[in-house]
mmCIF file of C-alpha atoms in Angstrom:
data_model
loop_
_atom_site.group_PDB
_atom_site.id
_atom_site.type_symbol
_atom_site.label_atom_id
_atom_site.label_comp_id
_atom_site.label_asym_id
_atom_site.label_seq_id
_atom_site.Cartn_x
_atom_site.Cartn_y
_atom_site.Cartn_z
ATOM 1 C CA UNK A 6 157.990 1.078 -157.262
ATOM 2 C CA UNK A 7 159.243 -0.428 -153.857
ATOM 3 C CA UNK A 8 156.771 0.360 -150.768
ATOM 4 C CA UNK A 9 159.566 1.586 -147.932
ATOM 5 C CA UNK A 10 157.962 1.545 -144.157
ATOM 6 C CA UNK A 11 159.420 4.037 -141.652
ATOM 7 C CA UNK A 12 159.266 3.829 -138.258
ATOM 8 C CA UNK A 13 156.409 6.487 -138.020
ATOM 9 C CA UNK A 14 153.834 4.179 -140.208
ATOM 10 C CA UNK A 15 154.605 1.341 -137.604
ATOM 11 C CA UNK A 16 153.913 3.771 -134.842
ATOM 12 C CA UNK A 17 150.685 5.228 -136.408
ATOM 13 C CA UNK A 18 149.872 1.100 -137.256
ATOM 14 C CA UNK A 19 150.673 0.083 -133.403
ATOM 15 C CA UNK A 20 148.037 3.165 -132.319
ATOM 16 C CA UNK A 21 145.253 2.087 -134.555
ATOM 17 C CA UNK A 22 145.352 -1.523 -133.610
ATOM 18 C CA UNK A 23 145.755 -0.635 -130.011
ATOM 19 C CA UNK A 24 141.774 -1.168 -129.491
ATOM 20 C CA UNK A 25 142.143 -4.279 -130.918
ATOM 21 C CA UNK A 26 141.403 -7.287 -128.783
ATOM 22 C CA UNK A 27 143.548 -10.294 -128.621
ATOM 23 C CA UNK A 28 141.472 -13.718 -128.769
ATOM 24 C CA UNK A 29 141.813 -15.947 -126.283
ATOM 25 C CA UNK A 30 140.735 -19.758 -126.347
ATOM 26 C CA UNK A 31 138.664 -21.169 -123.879
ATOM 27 C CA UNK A 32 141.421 -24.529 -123.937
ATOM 28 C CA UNK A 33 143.850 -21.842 -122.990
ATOM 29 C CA UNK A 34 141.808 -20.018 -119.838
ATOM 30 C CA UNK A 35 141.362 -23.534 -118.397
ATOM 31 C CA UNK A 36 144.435 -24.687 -118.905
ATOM 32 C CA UNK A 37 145.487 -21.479 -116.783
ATOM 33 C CA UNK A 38 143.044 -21.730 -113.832
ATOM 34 C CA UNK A 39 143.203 -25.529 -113.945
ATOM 35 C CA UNK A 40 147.230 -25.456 -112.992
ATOM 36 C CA UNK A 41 146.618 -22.339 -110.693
ATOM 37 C CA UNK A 42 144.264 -24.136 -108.917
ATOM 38 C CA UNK A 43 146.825 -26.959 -108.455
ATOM 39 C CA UNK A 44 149.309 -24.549 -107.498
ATOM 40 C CA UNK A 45 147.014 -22.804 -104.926
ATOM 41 C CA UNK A 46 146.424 -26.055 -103.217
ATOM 42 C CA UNK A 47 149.424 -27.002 -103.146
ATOM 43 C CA UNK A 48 150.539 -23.526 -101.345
ATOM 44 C CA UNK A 49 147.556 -24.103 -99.001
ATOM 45 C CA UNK A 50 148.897 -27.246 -97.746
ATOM 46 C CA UNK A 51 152.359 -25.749 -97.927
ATOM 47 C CA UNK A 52 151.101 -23.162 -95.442
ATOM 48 C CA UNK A 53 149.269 -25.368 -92.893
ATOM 49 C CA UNK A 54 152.220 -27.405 -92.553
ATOM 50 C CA UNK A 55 154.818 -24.535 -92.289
ATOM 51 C CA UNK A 56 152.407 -22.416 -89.926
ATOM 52 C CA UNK A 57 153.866 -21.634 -86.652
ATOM 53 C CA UNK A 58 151.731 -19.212 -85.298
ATOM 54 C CA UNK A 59 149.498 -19.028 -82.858
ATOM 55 C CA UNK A 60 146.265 -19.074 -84.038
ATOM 56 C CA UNK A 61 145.600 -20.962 -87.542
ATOM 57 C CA UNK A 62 142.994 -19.369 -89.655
ATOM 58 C CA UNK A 63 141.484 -21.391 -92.257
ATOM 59 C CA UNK A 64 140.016 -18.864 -94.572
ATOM 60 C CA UNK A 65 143.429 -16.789 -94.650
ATOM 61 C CA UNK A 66 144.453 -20.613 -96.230
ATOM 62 C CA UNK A 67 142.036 -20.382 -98.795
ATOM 63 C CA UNK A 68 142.054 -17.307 -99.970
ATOM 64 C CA UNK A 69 145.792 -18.149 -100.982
ATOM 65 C CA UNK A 70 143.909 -20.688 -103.161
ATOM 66 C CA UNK A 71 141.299 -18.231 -104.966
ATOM 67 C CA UNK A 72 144.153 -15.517 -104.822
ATOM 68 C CA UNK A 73 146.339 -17.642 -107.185
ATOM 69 C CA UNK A 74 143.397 -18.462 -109.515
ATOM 70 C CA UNK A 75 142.035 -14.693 -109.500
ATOM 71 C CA UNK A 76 145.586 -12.903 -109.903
ATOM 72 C CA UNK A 77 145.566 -15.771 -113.294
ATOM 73 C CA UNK A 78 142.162 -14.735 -114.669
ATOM 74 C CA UNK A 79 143.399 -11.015 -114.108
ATOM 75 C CA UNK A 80 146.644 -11.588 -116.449
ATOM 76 C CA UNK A 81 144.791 -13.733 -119.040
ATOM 77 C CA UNK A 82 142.173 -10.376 -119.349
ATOM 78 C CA UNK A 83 144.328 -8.080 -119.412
ATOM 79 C CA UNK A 84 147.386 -9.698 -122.255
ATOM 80 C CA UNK A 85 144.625 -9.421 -124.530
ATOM 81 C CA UNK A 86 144.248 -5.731 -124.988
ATOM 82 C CA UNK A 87 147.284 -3.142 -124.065
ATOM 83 C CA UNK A 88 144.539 -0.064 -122.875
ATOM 84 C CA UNK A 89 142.528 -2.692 -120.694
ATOM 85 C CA UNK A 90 145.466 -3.447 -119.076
ATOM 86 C CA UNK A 91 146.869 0.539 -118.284
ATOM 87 C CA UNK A 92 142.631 0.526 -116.981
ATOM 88 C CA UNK A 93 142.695 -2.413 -114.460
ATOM 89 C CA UNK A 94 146.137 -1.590 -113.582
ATOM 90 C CA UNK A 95 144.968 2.279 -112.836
ATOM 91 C CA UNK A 96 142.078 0.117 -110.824
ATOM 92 C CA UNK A 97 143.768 -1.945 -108.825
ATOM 93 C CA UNK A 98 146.058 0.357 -107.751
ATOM 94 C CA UNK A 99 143.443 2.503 -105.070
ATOM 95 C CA UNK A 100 142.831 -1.335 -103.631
ATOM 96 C CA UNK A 101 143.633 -0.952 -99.794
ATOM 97 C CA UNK A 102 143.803 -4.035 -98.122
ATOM 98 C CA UNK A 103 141.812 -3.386 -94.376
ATOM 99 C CA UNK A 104 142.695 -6.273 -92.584
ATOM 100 C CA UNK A 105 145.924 -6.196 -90.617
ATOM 101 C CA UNK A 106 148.666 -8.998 -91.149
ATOM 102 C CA UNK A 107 151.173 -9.502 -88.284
ATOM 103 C CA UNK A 108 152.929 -12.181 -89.110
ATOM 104 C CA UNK A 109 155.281 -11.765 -92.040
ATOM 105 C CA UNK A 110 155.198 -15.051 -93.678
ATOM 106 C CA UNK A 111 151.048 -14.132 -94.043
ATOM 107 C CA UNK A 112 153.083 -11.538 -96.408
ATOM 108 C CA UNK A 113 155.533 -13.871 -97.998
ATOM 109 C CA UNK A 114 152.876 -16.281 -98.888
ATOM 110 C CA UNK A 115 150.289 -13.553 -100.455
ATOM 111 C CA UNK A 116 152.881 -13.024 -102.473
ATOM 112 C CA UNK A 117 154.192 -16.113 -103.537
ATOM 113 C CA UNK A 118 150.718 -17.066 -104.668
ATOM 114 C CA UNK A 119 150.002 -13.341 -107.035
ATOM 115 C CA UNK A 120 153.577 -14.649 -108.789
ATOM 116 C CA UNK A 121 152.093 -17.685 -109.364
ATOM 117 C CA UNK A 122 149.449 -16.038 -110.984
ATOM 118 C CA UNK A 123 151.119 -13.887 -112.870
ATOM 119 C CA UNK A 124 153.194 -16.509 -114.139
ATOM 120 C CA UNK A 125 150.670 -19.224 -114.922
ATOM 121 C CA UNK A 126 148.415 -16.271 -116.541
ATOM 122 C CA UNK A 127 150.531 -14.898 -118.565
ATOM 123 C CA UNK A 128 151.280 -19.081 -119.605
ATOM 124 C CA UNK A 129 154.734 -19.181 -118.469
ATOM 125 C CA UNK A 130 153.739 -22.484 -116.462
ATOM 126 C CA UNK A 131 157.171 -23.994 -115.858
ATOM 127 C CA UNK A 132 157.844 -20.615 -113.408
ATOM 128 C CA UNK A 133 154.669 -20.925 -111.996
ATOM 129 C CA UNK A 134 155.015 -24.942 -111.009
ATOM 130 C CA UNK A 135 158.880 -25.074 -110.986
ATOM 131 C CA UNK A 136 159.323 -21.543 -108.687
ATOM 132 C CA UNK A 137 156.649 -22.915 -105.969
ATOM 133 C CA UNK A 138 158.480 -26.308 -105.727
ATOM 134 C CA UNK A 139 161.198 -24.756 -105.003
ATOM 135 C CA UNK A 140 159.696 -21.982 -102.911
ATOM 136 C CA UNK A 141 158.004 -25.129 -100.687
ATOM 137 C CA UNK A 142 160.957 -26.839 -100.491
ATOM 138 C CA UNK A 143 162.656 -23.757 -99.145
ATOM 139 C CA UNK A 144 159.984 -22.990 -96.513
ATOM 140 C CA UNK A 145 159.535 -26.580 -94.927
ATOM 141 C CA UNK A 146 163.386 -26.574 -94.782
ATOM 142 C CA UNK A 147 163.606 -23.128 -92.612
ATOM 143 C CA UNK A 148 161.094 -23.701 -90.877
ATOM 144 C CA UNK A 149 161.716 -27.059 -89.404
ATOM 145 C CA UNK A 150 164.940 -25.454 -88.025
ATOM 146 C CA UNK A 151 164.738 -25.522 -84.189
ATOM 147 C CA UNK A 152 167.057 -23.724 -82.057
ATOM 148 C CA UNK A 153 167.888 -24.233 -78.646
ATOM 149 C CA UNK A 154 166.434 -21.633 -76.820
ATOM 150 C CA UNK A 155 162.663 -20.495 -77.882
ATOM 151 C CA UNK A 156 161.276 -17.566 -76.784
ATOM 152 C CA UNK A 157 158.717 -17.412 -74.186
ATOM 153 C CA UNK A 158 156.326 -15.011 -72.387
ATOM 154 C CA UNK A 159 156.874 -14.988 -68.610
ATOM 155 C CA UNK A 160 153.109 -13.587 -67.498
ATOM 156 C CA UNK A 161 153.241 -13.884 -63.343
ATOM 157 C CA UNK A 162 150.573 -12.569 -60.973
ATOM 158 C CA UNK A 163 151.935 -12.229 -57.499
ATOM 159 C CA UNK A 164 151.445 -10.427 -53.756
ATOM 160 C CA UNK A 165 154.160 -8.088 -52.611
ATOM 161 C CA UNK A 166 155.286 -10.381 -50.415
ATOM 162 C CA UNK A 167 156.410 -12.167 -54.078
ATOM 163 C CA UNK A 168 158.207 -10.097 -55.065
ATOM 164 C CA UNK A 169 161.852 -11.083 -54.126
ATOM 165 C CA UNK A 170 161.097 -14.018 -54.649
ATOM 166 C CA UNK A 171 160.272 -13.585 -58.507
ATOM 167 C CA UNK A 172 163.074 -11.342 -58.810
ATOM 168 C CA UNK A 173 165.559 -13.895 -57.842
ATOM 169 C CA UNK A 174 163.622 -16.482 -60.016
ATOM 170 C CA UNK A 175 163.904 -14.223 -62.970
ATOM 171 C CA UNK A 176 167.810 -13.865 -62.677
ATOM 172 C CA UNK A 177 168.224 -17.076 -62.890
ATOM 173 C CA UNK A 178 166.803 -17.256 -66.614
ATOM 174 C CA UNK A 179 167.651 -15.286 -69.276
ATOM 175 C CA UNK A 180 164.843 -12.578 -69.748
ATOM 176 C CA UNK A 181 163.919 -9.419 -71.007
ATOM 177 C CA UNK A 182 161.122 -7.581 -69.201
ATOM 178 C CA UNK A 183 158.281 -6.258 -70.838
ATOM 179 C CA UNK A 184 155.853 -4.925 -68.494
ATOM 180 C CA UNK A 185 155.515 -4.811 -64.857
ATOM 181 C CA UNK A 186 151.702 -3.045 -63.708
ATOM 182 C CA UNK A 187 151.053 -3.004 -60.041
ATOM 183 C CA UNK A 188 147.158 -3.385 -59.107
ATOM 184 C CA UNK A 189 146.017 -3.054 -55.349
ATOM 185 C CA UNK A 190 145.742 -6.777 -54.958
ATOM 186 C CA UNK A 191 148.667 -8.232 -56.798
ATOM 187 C CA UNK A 192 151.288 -7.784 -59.193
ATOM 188 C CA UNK A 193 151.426 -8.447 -62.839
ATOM 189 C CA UNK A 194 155.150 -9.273 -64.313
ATOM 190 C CA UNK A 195 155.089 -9.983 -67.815
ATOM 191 C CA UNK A 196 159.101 -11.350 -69.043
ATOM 192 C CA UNK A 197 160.574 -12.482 -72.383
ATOM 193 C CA UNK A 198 162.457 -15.516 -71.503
ATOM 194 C CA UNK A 199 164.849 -18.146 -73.087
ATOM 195 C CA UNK A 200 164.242 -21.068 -72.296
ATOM 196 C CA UNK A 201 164.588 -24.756 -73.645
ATOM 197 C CA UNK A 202 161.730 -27.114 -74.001
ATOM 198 C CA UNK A 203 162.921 -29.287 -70.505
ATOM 199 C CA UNK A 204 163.198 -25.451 -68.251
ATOM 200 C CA UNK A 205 159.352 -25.195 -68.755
ATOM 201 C CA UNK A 206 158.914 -26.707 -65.293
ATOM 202 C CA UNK A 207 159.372 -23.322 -64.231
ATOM 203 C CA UNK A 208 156.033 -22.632 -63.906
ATOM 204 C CA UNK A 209 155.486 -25.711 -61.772
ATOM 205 C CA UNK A 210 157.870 -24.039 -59.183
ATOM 206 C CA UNK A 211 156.871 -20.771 -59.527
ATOM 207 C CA UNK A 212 153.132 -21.579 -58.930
ATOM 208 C CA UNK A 213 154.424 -23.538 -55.593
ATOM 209 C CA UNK A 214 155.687 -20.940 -54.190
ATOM 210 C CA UNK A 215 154.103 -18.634 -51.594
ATOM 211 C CA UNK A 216 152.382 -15.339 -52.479
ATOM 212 C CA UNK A 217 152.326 -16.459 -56.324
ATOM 213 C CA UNK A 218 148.237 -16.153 -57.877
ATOM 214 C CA UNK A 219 148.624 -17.922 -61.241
ATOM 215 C CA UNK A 220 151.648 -18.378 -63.564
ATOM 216 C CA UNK A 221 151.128 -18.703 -67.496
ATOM 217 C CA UNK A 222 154.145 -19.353 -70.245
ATOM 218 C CA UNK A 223 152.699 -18.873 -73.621
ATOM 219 C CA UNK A 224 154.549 -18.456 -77.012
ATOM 220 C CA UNK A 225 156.058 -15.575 -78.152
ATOM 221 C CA UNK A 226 156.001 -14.330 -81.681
ATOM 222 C CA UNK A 227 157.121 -10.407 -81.014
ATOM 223 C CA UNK A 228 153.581 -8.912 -80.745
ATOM 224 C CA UNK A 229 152.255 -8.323 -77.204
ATOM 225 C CA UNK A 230 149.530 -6.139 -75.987
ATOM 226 C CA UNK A 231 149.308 -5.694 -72.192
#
């Protein structure tokens, strides 16, 4: 008598061993976090030397690093057992990140280092390694491209007497303005301007000029609060 198996006993088999665990060796888990560590570095010193902001922070840097490894670990837990994985997923998915990130390639970076986790947990390692080099690649490349006018903030604290003056200054420079506040004592102009690396002697004339406080050019990444 021949033993025929429908597709409802492979159902009712798949639920029972469901529970089941999936062994992992320890060779395999170091493997894992050894080349996501290797990976994390190397997107931490992919980062510092692509970062064009204003303010570096260090510890944003190395949590890239430990975010790599940790997103690993995760995917290596939860391959071995199908309901673990529907629980942590459930879990992780009321995680609210707090802290605010302006820049956008803070963004692009978080997530180029959970894909490397996922990939080097899950032991797909030539994604992992292969995808980043050519992520880096791709990021030093863009980011080494200069064009000829940067942006600049304009910030200019002046009498009324000034004022012409800065006014005529102004239109000779391509600018945007942002604010303008008016304060008993002086004036406050803050501008947008375009300006190439050799106009910056601007503020050199500007503060020469009668009626003008202070003059500041800082750099401009879209985010000002007056």
């Amino acid at each position: 008598m021949t033993n025929t198996i429908n597709f409802q006993d492979i159902v009712k088999e798949s639920f029972l061993n469901v529970g089941q665990f999936t062994p992992v060796s320890l060779m395999n888990v170091g493997i894992g976090l050894a080349v996501s560590l290797v990976v994390g570095i190397f997107i931490y010193f992919v980062y510092k030397k692509s970062f064009r902001g204003v303010v570096y922070h260090h510890s944003f840097n190395v949590t890239l690093v430990l975010m790599t490894m940790i997103t690993s670990l995760i995917i290596m837990t939860i391959s071995t057992n199908i309901i673990l994985s529907l629980g942590m997923v459930g879990a992780l998915s009321i995680v609210r990140f707090r802290t605010a990130i302006k820049d956008p390639m803070d963004i692009v970076f978080m997530f180029w280092a959970i894909s490397a986790g996922i990939a080097n947990g899950a032991g797909v390692y030539a994604v992992g390694v292969g995808g980043s080099a050519v992520l880096a690649v791709t990021v030093l490349l863009l980011t080494r491209v200069k064009f000829k006018d940067s942006a600049y903030l304009l910030i200019i604290h002046h009498t009324e007497q000034a004022t012409e003056t800065v006014d005529k200054t102004l239109d000779g420079i391509k600018h945007v303005l942002k604010s303008k506040t008016i304060r008993r004592d002086h004036i406050e102009v803050v501008a947008e301007v375009k300006i190439r690396g050799s106009q910056t002697t601007i503020v050199n004339d500007l503060s020469g000029l009668e009626g003008i406080k202070d003059v500041s050019l800082v750099s401009y990444n879209g985010d000002y609060a007056p």
